[in-house]
Coordinates of C-alpha atoms in Angstrom, one line a residue:
M7 CA 19.7 -6.7 16.0
P8 CA 23.5 -7.1 15.3
S9 CA 26.0 -6.7 18.1
P10 CA 28.2 -3.7 18.4
A11 CA 31.0 -5.9 17.2
S12 CA 29.3 -6.7 13.9
P13 CA 31.3 -5.7 10.8
P14 CA 30.6 -2.1 9.7
R15 CA 28.2 -1.6 6.8
R16 CA 30.0 -0.6 3.6
M17 CA 28.9 1.8 0.9
I18 CA 28.7 0.0 -2.4
P19 CA 31.1 1.4 -5.0
L20 CA 29.5 3.5 -7.8
A21 CA 30.8 1.2 -10.5
A22 CA 29.3 -1.9 -8.8
L23 CA 26.0 0.0 -8.3
L24 CA 25.8 0.9 -12.0
A25 CA 26.7 -2.6 -13.1
A26 CA 23.9 -4.0 -10.9
V27 CA 21.2 -1.6 -12.0
L28 CA 22.1 -1.9 -15.7
A29 CA 21.8 -5.7 -15.6
P30 CA 18.5 -7.1 -16.9
A31 CA 16.1 -8.3 -14.2
P32 CA 13.8 -11.4 -14.5
A33 CA 10.2 -10.7 -15.3
A34 CA 8.8 -12.1 -12.1
A35 CA 11.4 -10.6 -9.7
D36 CA 9.0 -8.1 -8.0
H37 CA 6.6 -8.9 -5.2
L38 CA 3.9 -6.8 -3.6
I39 CA 4.0 -7.2 0.2
T40 CA 0.9 -5.8 1.9
F41 CA 0.5 -5.2 5.6
T42 CA -2.7 -4.2 7.4
G43 CA -3.4 -3.4 11.0
A44 CA -5.0 -1.3 13.7
F45 CA -4.1 2.2 15.1
D46 CA -2.2 2.0 18.3
D47 CA -0.7 5.4 19.3
S48 CA 0.5 8.8 18.1
D49 CA 2.9 11.6 19.1
Y50 CA 2.9 15.2 18.0
S51 CA 4.7 18.5 18.6
S52 CA 5.2 21.8 16.9
S53 CA 7.5 24.7 17.4
R54 CA 7.4 28.2 15.9
W55 CA 9.8 31.2 16.1
D56 CA 8.5 34.4 14.6
G57 CA 11.7 36.3 15.1
A58 CA 10.7 37.6 18.6
D59 CA 8.7 34.9 20.4
Q60 CA 8.8 31.1 20.6
F61 CA 5.5 29.2 20.3
E62 CA 5.1 25.5 21.2
D63 CA 2.4 23.2 20.0
D64 CA 0.2 25.9 18.5
L65 CA 0.1 24.3 15.0
P66 CA -2.1 21.3 14.0
P67 CA -0.5 17.9 13.5
L68 CA 0.3 16.6 10.0
F69 CA -2.4 13.9 10.3
D70 CA -6.0 14.1 11.4
L71 CA -5.4 12.2 14.7
T72 CA -9.0 12.4 15.8
R73 CA -10.2 10.5 12.7
L74 CA -7.3 8.1 12.7
G75 CA -8.0 7.0 16.3
G76 CA -9.6 3.5 16.3
G77 CA -8.8 3.2 12.6
S78 CA -6.6 1.0 10.5
F79 CA -4.0 1.1 7.7
R80 CA -2.9 -0.7 4.6
A81 CA 0.6 -0.5 3.3
T82 CA 1.8 -2.1 0.1
F83 CA 5.6 -2.3 -0.5
R84 CA 6.8 -3.2 -4.0
V85 CA 9.9 -5.4 -3.3
P86 CA 12.2 -6.1 -6.3
E87 CA 14.5 -9.1 -6.1
V88 CA 18.0 -7.8 -5.6
P89 CA 21.1 -9.2 -4.0
P90 CA 22.0 -7.9 -0.6
V91 CA 24.6 -5.1 -0.6
D92 CA 25.9 -6.4 2.8
E93 CA 25.7 -10.0 3.9
Y94 CA 27.5 -11.6 6.7
S95 CA 26.8 -14.2 9.4
G96 CA 23.0 -14.0 10.0
V97 CA 22.5 -10.5 8.5
A98 CA 21.5 -9.3 5.1
N99 CA 20.8 -5.7 4.0
F100 CA 19.0 -5.0 0.8
E101 CA 19.0 -1.6 -0.8
Y102 CA 16.9 -0.1 -3.6
H103 CA 18.1 2.5 -6.0
P104 CA 15.9 4.3 -6.7
P105 CA 13.5 3.5 -3.9
A106 CA 10.8 1.0 -4.9
P107 CA 7.2 2.2 -4.7
L108 CA 5.2 2.2 -1.5
A109 CA 1.5 3.0 -1.1
L110 CA 0.1 3.8 2.4
V111 CA -3.6 4.2 3.1
L112 CA -4.7 5.4 6.6
L113 CA -8.4 4.7 7.4
D114 CA -10.8 5.8 10.1
A115 CA -12.8 3.4 12.3
A116 CA -15.6 3.1 9.7
G117 CA -13.1 2.2 7.0
G118 CA -13.1 5.6 5.3
V119 CA -9.9 6.9 3.7
V120 CA -8.4 9.7 5.8
H121 CA -4.9 10.0 4.2
R122 CA -3.1 8.5 1.2
L123 CA 0.7 8.6 1.1
G124 CA 3.1 7.6 -1.6
G125 CA 6.7 6.8 -0.9
G126 CA 9.6 4.5 -1.7
L127 CA 11.2 1.5 0.0
Y128 CA 15.0 2.2 0.2
E129 CA 16.2 -0.5 2.6
L130 CA 15.1 -3.9 3.8
D131 CA 17.0 -5.8 6.6
V132 CA 16.8 -9.4 7.5
E133 CA 18.6 -10.6 10.7
N134 CA 18.7 -14.2 11.9
F135 CA 21.5 -15.2 14.2
R136 CA 22.5 -16.5 17.6
R137 CA 26.0 -15.8 18.7
Q138 CA 27.9 -16.4 21.9
G139 CA 28.9 -13.1 23.4
R140 CA 31.9 -12.3 25.6
P141 CA 32.7 -14.8 28.4
G142 CA 30.1 -14.5 31.1
S143 CA 27.6 -12.6 28.9
P144 CA 24.4 -14.1 27.5
P145 CA 24.2 -15.2 23.8
Q146 CA 23.3 -12.5 21.3
R147 CA 20.1 -13.2 19.3
A148 CA 18.4 -11.6 16.4
N149 CA 15.3 -12.7 14.5
D150 CA 13.7 -9.8 12.7
V151 CA 12.8 -8.2 9.4
S152 CA 12.6 -4.4 8.9
F153 CA 11.3 -2.3 6.0
Y154 CA 12.4 1.3 5.7
A155 CA 10.8 3.8 3.3
V156 CA 10.6 7.6 2.7
P157 CA 7.5 9.5 1.8
D158 CA 7.4 11.1 -1.7
G159 CA 6.9 14.7 -0.7
L160 CA 4.0 16.3 1.2
A161 CA 1.1 14.9 -0.7
G162 CA -1.6 13.4 1.6
L163 CA -0.5 15.4 4.7
D164 CA -2.2 18.2 6.5
A165 CA 0.7 20.6 5.9
P166 CA 1.2 23.6 8.2
P167 CA 0.6 27.2 6.9
E168 CA 3.5 28.6 5.0
L169 CA 4.1 31.5 7.3
Y170 CA 7.8 31.9 6.7
G171 CA 8.3 30.4 3.2
P172 CA 7.5 27.2 1.3
N173 CA 7.0 24.0 3.2
R174 CA 9.7 21.3 3.0
L175 CA 9.9 17.8 4.3
A176 CA 12.5 18.1 7.0
F177 CA 12.4 14.4 8.0
G178 CA 10.4 11.4 6.9
E179 CA 10.5 7.7 7.4
I180 CA 7.9 4.9 7.2
A181 CA 9.1 1.7 8.9
A182 CA 7.5 -1.7 9.2
T183 CA 9.3 -3.8 11.7
F184 CA 9.0 -7.5 12.8
A185 CA 10.9 -8.8 15.8
D186 CA 11.1 -11.7 18.2
G187 CA 9.6 -14.4 16.1
S188 CA 8.3 -17.5 17.7
R189 CA 10.5 -19.6 15.4
P190 CA 13.8 -18.6 13.8
L191 CA 13.9 -17.6 10.1
G192 CA 15.3 -20.3 7.9
D193 CA 17.9 -18.0 6.4
V194 CA 18.4 -14.3 5.6
S195 CA 16.4 -14.1 2.4
I196 CA 13.3 -11.8 2.3
P197 CA 10.2 -13.7 3.5
L198 CA 7.7 -14.1 0.7
D199 CA 4.7 -15.6 2.6
G200 CA 2.4 -13.7 4.8
A201 CA 2.4 -16.3 7.6
T202 CA 6.1 -15.7 8.3
Y203 CA 5.5 -12.1 9.2
L204 CA 2.6 -12.9 11.4
D205 CA 4.7 -15.4 13.4
F206 CA 6.6 -12.4 14.9
D207 CA 5.5 -11.3 18.3
G208 CA 6.5 -7.6 17.7
R209 CA 4.8 -6.3 14.5
E210 CA 4.6 -2.5 14.1
L211 CA 4.2 0.1 11.4
R212 CA 5.6 3.5 12.4
V213 CA 5.3 6.8 10.5
Y214 CA 7.7 9.6 11.4
L215 CA 7.2 12.9 9.5
A216 CA 8.4 16.5 10.1
V217 CA 7.5 19.5 7.9
A218 CA 9.2 22.9 8.3
N219 CA 9.3 26.2 6.6
G220 CA 11.4 29.4 7.1
D221 CA 15.1 29.7 8.1
P222 CA 16.6 26.2 8.1
S223 CA 19.3 27.4 10.5
G224 CA 16.8 28.2 13.1
D225 CA 18.2 31.7 13.6
G226 CA 15.4 33.5 11.6
P227 CA 11.7 32.9 11.7
N228 CA 10.8 29.3 11.2
L229 CA 8.3 26.6 12.1
Y230 CA 8.4 22.9 12.5
V231 CA 5.7 20.3 12.9
Y232 CA 6.4 16.7 13.9
T233 CA 3.9 13.8 14.0
Q234 CA 4.4 10.1 14.6
L235 CA 1.9 7.3 14.1
V236 CA 2.1 3.8 15.5
Y237 CA 0.0 0.8 14.2
Q238 CA 0.0 -2.8 15.2
I239 CA 0.3 -5.1 12.2
T240 CA -2.3 -7.8 12.1
G241 CA -2.4 -8.9 8.5
A242 CA 0.2 -9.7 5.9
S243 CA 0.1 -11.0 2.3
V244 CA 2.5 -11.4 -0.6
A245 CA 1.6 -11.4 -4.3
P246 CA 3.7 -11.4 -7.5
A247 CA 4.0 -8.1 -9.4
A248 CA 4.8 -7.4 -13.0
V249 CA 8.0 -5.5 -13.8
P250 CA 7.1 -1.8 -14.0
E251 CA 7.0 0.2 -17.1
P252 CA 10.2 2.2 -17.9
S253 CA 8.8 5.3 -16.4
G254 CA 8.5 3.5 -13.1
A255 CA 12.2 4.2 -12.4
G256 CA 11.2 7.9 -12.1
L257 CA 8.4 7.4 -9.7
M258 CA 10.5 8.7 -6.8
S259 CA 11.7 12.3 -7.0
A260 CA 15.3 13.3 -6.5
G261 CA 14.3 14.9 -3.3
A262 CA 12.8 11.6 -2.0
A263 CA 15.9 9.8 -3.1
G264 CA 18.0 12.3 -1.1
L265 CA 15.8 11.7 1.9
A266 CA 16.4 8.0 1.7
W267 CA 20.1 8.5 1.7
Y268 CA 19.8 10.9 4.6
A269 CA 17.5 8.6 6.6
R270 CA 19.8 5.6 6.1
R271 CA 23.0 7.4 7.0
R272 CA 21.5 9.3 10.0
R273 CA 19.6 6.4 11.4
G274 CA 22.3 3.9 12.2
R275 CA 21.8 0.7 14.3
A276 CA 21.7 2.4 17.7
A277 CA 19.2 5.0 16.6
R278 CA 16.4 2.5 15.8
A279 CA 15.1 2.8 19.4
R280 CA 13.8 6.2 18.2
T281 CA 14.9 8.4 21.1
E282 CA 15.4 11.4 18.9
A283 CA 15.7 15.2 18.9
S284 CA 13.9 17.9 16.9
V285 CA 15.4 19.5 13.8
V286 CA 14.7 22.9 15.4
D287 CA 17.1 24.3 17.9
R288 CA 15.1 23.6 21.0
P289 CA 15.1 21.0 23.9
A290 CA 15.0 17.4 22.7
R291 CA 11.8 15.4 23.0
P292 CA 11.4 11.7 22.9
M293 CA 10.6 10.1 19.5
H294 CA 11.7 13.1 17.4
P295 CA 13.8 12.8 14.2
P296 CA 17.6 12.7 14.7
T297 CA 19.6 15.9 14.4
D298 CA 23.1 17.2 14.3
P299 CA 24.0 17.0 18.0
A300 CA 26.4 20.0 17.7
G301 CA 23.9 22.5 16.4
G302 CA 20.5 20.9 16.5
R303 CA 20.0 21.4 12.7
T304 CA 19.2 19.1 9.9
M305 CA 22.4 17.6 8.5
N306 CA 23.0 17.7 4.8
P307 CA 24.9 14.8 3.1
P308 CA 28.3 15.6 1.5
A309 CA 28.1 16.9 -2.0
S310 CA 30.2 14.1 -3.3
S311 CA 27.8 11.4 -2.0
L312 CA 24.8 13.3 -3.5
L313 CA 26.7 13.4 -6.8
R314 CA 27.2 9.7 -6.8
L315 CA 23.6 9.2 -6.0
G316 CA 22.5 11.5 -8.8
L317 CA 24.7 9.7 -11.3
A318 CA 23.3 6.3 -10.2
I319 CA 19.7 7.5 -10.5
A320 CA 20.4 9.0 -14.0
A321 CA 22.0 5.7 -15.1
I322 CA 19.0 3.7 -13.8
A323 CA 16.6 6.0 -15.7
L324 CA 18.7 5.7 -18.9
A325 CA 18.8 1.9 -18.6
S326 CA 15.0 1.7 -18.1
S327 CA 14.3 3.9 -21.1
L328 CA 16.5 1.6 -23.3
S329 CA 15.1 -1.7 -22.0
P330 CA 11.7 -2.9 -23.0
P331 CA 9.4 -3.8 -20.1
A332 CA 8.9 -7.5 -19.4
R333 CA 5.4 -8.6 -18.5
A334 CA 4.4 -12.3 -18.4
A335 CA 0.7 -11.9 -17.4
L336 CA -2.5 -10.1 -17.8
I337 CA -2.9 -7.9 -14.7
L338 CA -6.3 -7.2 -13.4
E339 CA -7.2 -4.8 -10.5
P340 CA -10.8 -4.5 -9.1
V341 CA -12.2 -1.1 -7.9
F342 CA -15.2 -1.1 -5.6
N343 CA -16.2 2.4 -4.6
R344 CA -19.3 4.0 -3.2
V345 CA -21.8 5.8 -5.5
A346 CA -24.2 8.4 -4.1
G347 CA -27.8 7.5 -3.9
F348 CA -29.9 4.5 -3.1
G349 CA -31.7 1.9 -5.2
G350 CA -32.2 1.5 -8.9
A351 CA -31.8 4.3 -11.5
D352 CA -31.3 4.6 -15.2
D353 CA -27.5 4.6 -14.8
N354 CA -27.2 1.4 -12.8
F355 CA -28.2 -2.2 -12.9
P356 CA -29.2 -4.8 -10.2
L357 CA -26.6 -7.2 -8.8
Y358 CA -29.1 -10.0 -8.8
D359 CA -30.7 -10.4 -12.2
P360 CA -32.0 -13.9 -13.0
G361 CA -34.3 -12.6 -15.8
Y362 CA -31.3 -11.5 -17.9
L363 CA -30.4 -14.4 -20.3
I364 CA -27.3 -14.8 -22.4
G365 CA -27.8 -17.6 -25.0
G366 CA -30.8 -18.7 -23.0
V367 CA -28.9 -19.1 -19.8
A368 CA -29.2 -16.9 -16.6
Y369 CA -25.8 -16.2 -15.1
F370 CA -26.4 -13.4 -12.7
T371 CA -28.3 -15.5 -10.1
A372 CA -26.3 -14.9 -6.9
D373 CA -28.5 -13.5 -4.2
E374 CA -27.1 -15.4 -1.2
P375 CA -23.6 -15.2 0.4
G376 CA -21.2 -17.7 -1.2
E377 CA -23.1 -18.2 -4.4
I378 CA -20.9 -18.0 -7.5
V379 CA -21.2 -15.7 -10.6
T380 CA -18.8 -16.4 -13.5
Y381 CA -17.8 -13.7 -15.9
A382 CA -14.9 -12.6 -18.0
S383 CA -12.8 -9.4 -17.9
G384 CA -9.5 -8.1 -19.2
D385 CA -7.7 -5.7 -21.6
P386 CA -9.4 -3.8 -23.1
R387 CA -11.6 -3.1 -20.1
D388 CA -15.3 -2.8 -20.4
P389 CA -16.1 1.0 -20.9
F390 CA -19.8 0.3 -19.9
L391 CA -18.8 -0.1 -16.3
D392 CA -17.1 3.3 -16.2
E393 CA -20.5 4.9 -16.7
F394 CA -22.9 2.5 -15.1
H395 CA -22.7 1.1 -11.6
V396 CA -24.4 -1.6 -9.6
W397 CA -27.0 -1.5 -6.8
N398 CA -27.4 -4.2 -4.2
N399 CA -30.9 -5.6 -4.7
T400 CA -30.2 -8.8 -2.6
G401 CA -31.6 -9.2 0.9
Y402 CA -28.1 -8.9 2.4
A403 CA -25.9 -6.1 3.5
I404 CA -22.7 -7.0 1.6
T405 CA -19.6 -7.2 3.8
G406 CA -17.0 -8.4 1.2
F407 CA -16.2 -9.8 -2.2
T408 CA -14.0 -12.7 -3.3
L409 CA -12.8 -12.9 -6.9
R410 CA -10.8 -15.8 -8.3
L411 CA -9.2 -16.2 -11.7
I412 CA -10.3 -19.6 -13.0
G413 CA -9.6 -19.8 -16.7
T414 CA -9.3 -18.2 -20.1
A415 CA -11.8 -16.3 -22.2
A416 CA -12.0 -15.0 -25.8
V417 CA -14.8 -12.5 -25.2
T418 CA -16.4 -10.7 -22.3
D419 CA -20.0 -10.7 -23.3
D420 CA -20.6 -14.5 -22.8
P421 CA -19.8 -16.2 -19.5
G422 CA -20.5 -19.5 -21.1
A423 CA -17.4 -19.1 -23.3
V424 CA -15.1 -19.1 -20.2
V425 CA -12.7 -22.2 -20.4
R426 CA -11.7 -23.3 -16.9
G427 CA -8.0 -24.2 -16.5
P428 CA -4.6 -22.5 -16.3
V429 CA -4.6 -18.8 -17.1
D430 CA -1.6 -16.4 -17.5
A431 CA -3.2 -13.7 -15.3
I432 CA -2.9 -12.3 -11.8
W433 CA -4.6 -9.8 -9.6
G434 CA -2.0 -7.0 -9.4
D435 CA -1.2 -3.3 -9.7
A436 CA -2.7 -2.4 -13.1
D437 CA -2.5 1.4 -12.7
G438 CA 1.0 1.7 -11.2
D439 CA -0.1 3.3 -7.9
G440 CA 1.7 0.6 -5.8
L441 CA -1.6 -0.9 -4.6
V442 CA -3.4 -4.0 -5.6
G443 CA -7.1 -3.3 -5.7
S444 CA -8.9 -0.1 -4.7
S445 CA -11.9 0.7 -2.5
D446 CA -13.3 3.4 -0.3
I447 CA -15.8 0.8 1.0
F448 CA -13.6 -2.1 2.2
S449 CA -10.6 -1.5 4.5
S450 CA -8.9 -4.8 3.9
I451 CA -7.7 -6.1 0.5
T452 CA -5.9 -9.5 0.5
V453 CA -4.2 -11.2 -2.5
S454 CA -3.3 -14.9 -2.4
A455 CA 0.3 -15.9 -2.7
D456 CA -0.2 -17.1 -6.3
G457 CA -2.0 -13.9 -7.3
K458 CA -5.1 -15.8 -8.4
E459 CA -7.5 -14.8 -5.6
I460 CA -8.3 -11.4 -4.1
R461 CA -10.6 -10.6 -1.2
F462 CA -12.2 -7.3 -0.2
E463 CA -13.3 -7.2 3.4
G464 CA -14.0 -4.9 6.3
G465 CA -16.7 -2.8 4.8
L466 CA -20.5 -2.6 4.2
I467 CA -22.8 -2.1 1.2
P468 CA -26.3 -1.8 2.6
V469 CA -29.3 -3.2 0.9
G470 CA -30.1 -0.7 -1.9
G471 CA -26.6 0.7 -1.8
R472 CA -24.8 1.6 -5.0
F473 CA -21.2 0.9 -5.9
T474 CA -18.8 0.7 -8.8
D475 CA -17.7 -2.6 -10.4
V476 CA -14.6 -1.6 -12.4
H477 CA -11.7 -3.9 -13.3
L478 CA -8.6 -2.0 -14.4
A479 CA -6.5 -4.2 -16.7
V480 CA -3.2 -4.1 -18.6
S481 CA -1.7 -6.7 -21.0
D482 CA 1.3 -6.8 -23.3
A483 CA -0.9 -8.5 -26.0
P484 CA -4.5 -7.2 -25.9
P485 CA -7.1 -8.3 -26.4
D486 CA -6.5 -10.6 -23.4
F487 CA -9.2 -11.9 -21.1
A488 CA -9.6 -14.1 -18.1
G489 CA -12.5 -16.0 -16.6
I490 CA -13.5 -15.1 -13.0
D491 CA -15.6 -16.6 -10.3
S492 CA -17.0 -14.1 -7.9
S493 CA -19.0 -14.3 -4.7
F494 CA -20.0 -12.0 -1.8
T495 CA -20.3 -12.3 2.0
G496 CA -23.1 -10.6 3.8
V497 CA -25.5 -10.3 6.7
R498 CA -29.3 -10.1 6.5
T499 CA -30.2 -6.8 8.1
V500 CA -33.8 -6.3 7.0
P501 CA -36.9 -8.3 7.7
E502 CA -38.3 -10.6 5.0
P503 CA -40.4 -8.3 2.7
S504 CA -44.1 -8.8 2.5
G505 CA -45.8 -10.2 -0.6
S506 CA -46.8 -6.7 -1.8
M507 CA -43.3 -5.5 -1.4
L508 CA -41.9 -8.4 -3.3
S509 CA -44.3 -7.7 -6.1
A510 CA -43.3 -4.0 -6.2
M511 CA -39.6 -4.9 -6.1
G512 CA -40.2 -7.3 -9.0
L513 CA -41.8 -4.7 -11.1
V514 CA -38.9 -2.2 -10.4
A515 CA -36.2 -4.8 -11.1
S516 CA -38.0 -5.9 -14.3
A517 CA -38.2 -2.3 -15.5
L518 CA -34.6 -1.6 -14.7
G519 CA -33.5 -4.8 -16.2
G520 CA -35.0 -3.8 -19.5
V521 CA -33.2 -0.5 -19.4
W522 CA -29.9 -2.2 -18.5
R523 CA -30.2 -5.0 -21.0
G524 CA -30.7 -2.5 -23.8
R525 CA -27.4 -0.7 -22.8
A526 CA -25.6 -4.0 -22.1
A527 CA -26.4 -5.3 -25.6
R528 CA -24.2 -2.4 -26.9
A529 CA -21.5 -2.5 -24.2
G530 CA -21.0 -6.1 -23.2
T531 CA -21.6 -8.2 -20.1
R532 CA -21.2 -6.7 -16.6
R533 CA -19.9 -8.7 -13.7
T534 CA -20.3 -9.1 -9.9

């Protein structure tokens, strides 16, 4: 962290801000930085005043802490390439106006989704210096990276009852911090490889949220619920992202933008230790959001500053609406979700299907971990897979999938037409939700640095289990298709079937294969 003698941070003039946001950005400027990790700790408190009596901790927390215990998280920050607003010896501060999208998924111990939160990255700090302090004092050191975001409203929370009026987000911040790296950063640019983040000894994601309703002054009836979550970060990956559509500038509401301003100005360097007080006028507790020390109330930013912020956001939205989006690649995004039921049915098809031939060749022959199936996908996506799903007829419980972009394709119904070689496509955020990939089965989704490989891990599809196999896709010039190599990982969890069982399974697979092949002839080839 910078020393107390570090130069003060300066507000960027409005004219400079408008000039910066109106300037065209390069197509490949954005990156998706994804962190994953394990649940570590939580803190919770609530306070309620009904006009006559004070009640403490009688309201539930904002998150399901019981389910989150022993679970994990996945947070994907969209990080545009922007110049730092403050840069001096060993310190760089990057700001995002409006905040850049963040998607946070909180999972239970079994990998099930408990909460999904949207938000926006408004500040990213990189500090890398060693300075000699005052005579007789030790050198001052800093080697850390910090991401600061605000939630986009109350969606995804277990909000308290609206006993005294509509709920409002009284305070909110989502922070991913990395400190005390084993080796110094090379400079103060934003690290764009996952290994750099994992080199830090201190790696945490903290979520601070407070929801209130009633009299904001605290004099009349009101309630306030505060919850903090702490996760240890164990995984990090960086992937390129396409420039968002023009409407992407409006993803964050004006309220969230105001919260970003508030969190930045109220936090300050010294406040990052997170010894904070409640917004409600009551005794301070550790780890609570900061308040006005004079009155114990939430501070409102000056009207002139909010006016400048509003003008800046309006200018950004106008610039986005007038500038065409730049997209250099086909973007693909896989979706693996559970489907109710077990085994074959008339609305699914087997994963392993050596009897289905295309041009006399069997392509769907992978029934062992690591075996490759090649197929093609792209924009327009295959509507067949929106209605029909897959069932695992291999002898393995599937624990993950690996998909790699390996070439170009002119059609999706013939894997033999895939041409291996360079392809202008990546695994990315095709639906604009800030995530790359989606699954309620697998808790970990990792994209390679070049965007060509994506891995789904940390889940289980049992033998006979059903799942979706959808690839969302978007391109500036459809039809646009890419060739893909896919494989699965798995463990054999059932005994070898007897000869009679094999015979029965063969008859079932043959019958289902006939049903599926009739449908596939109309809808195109499916994939692993």
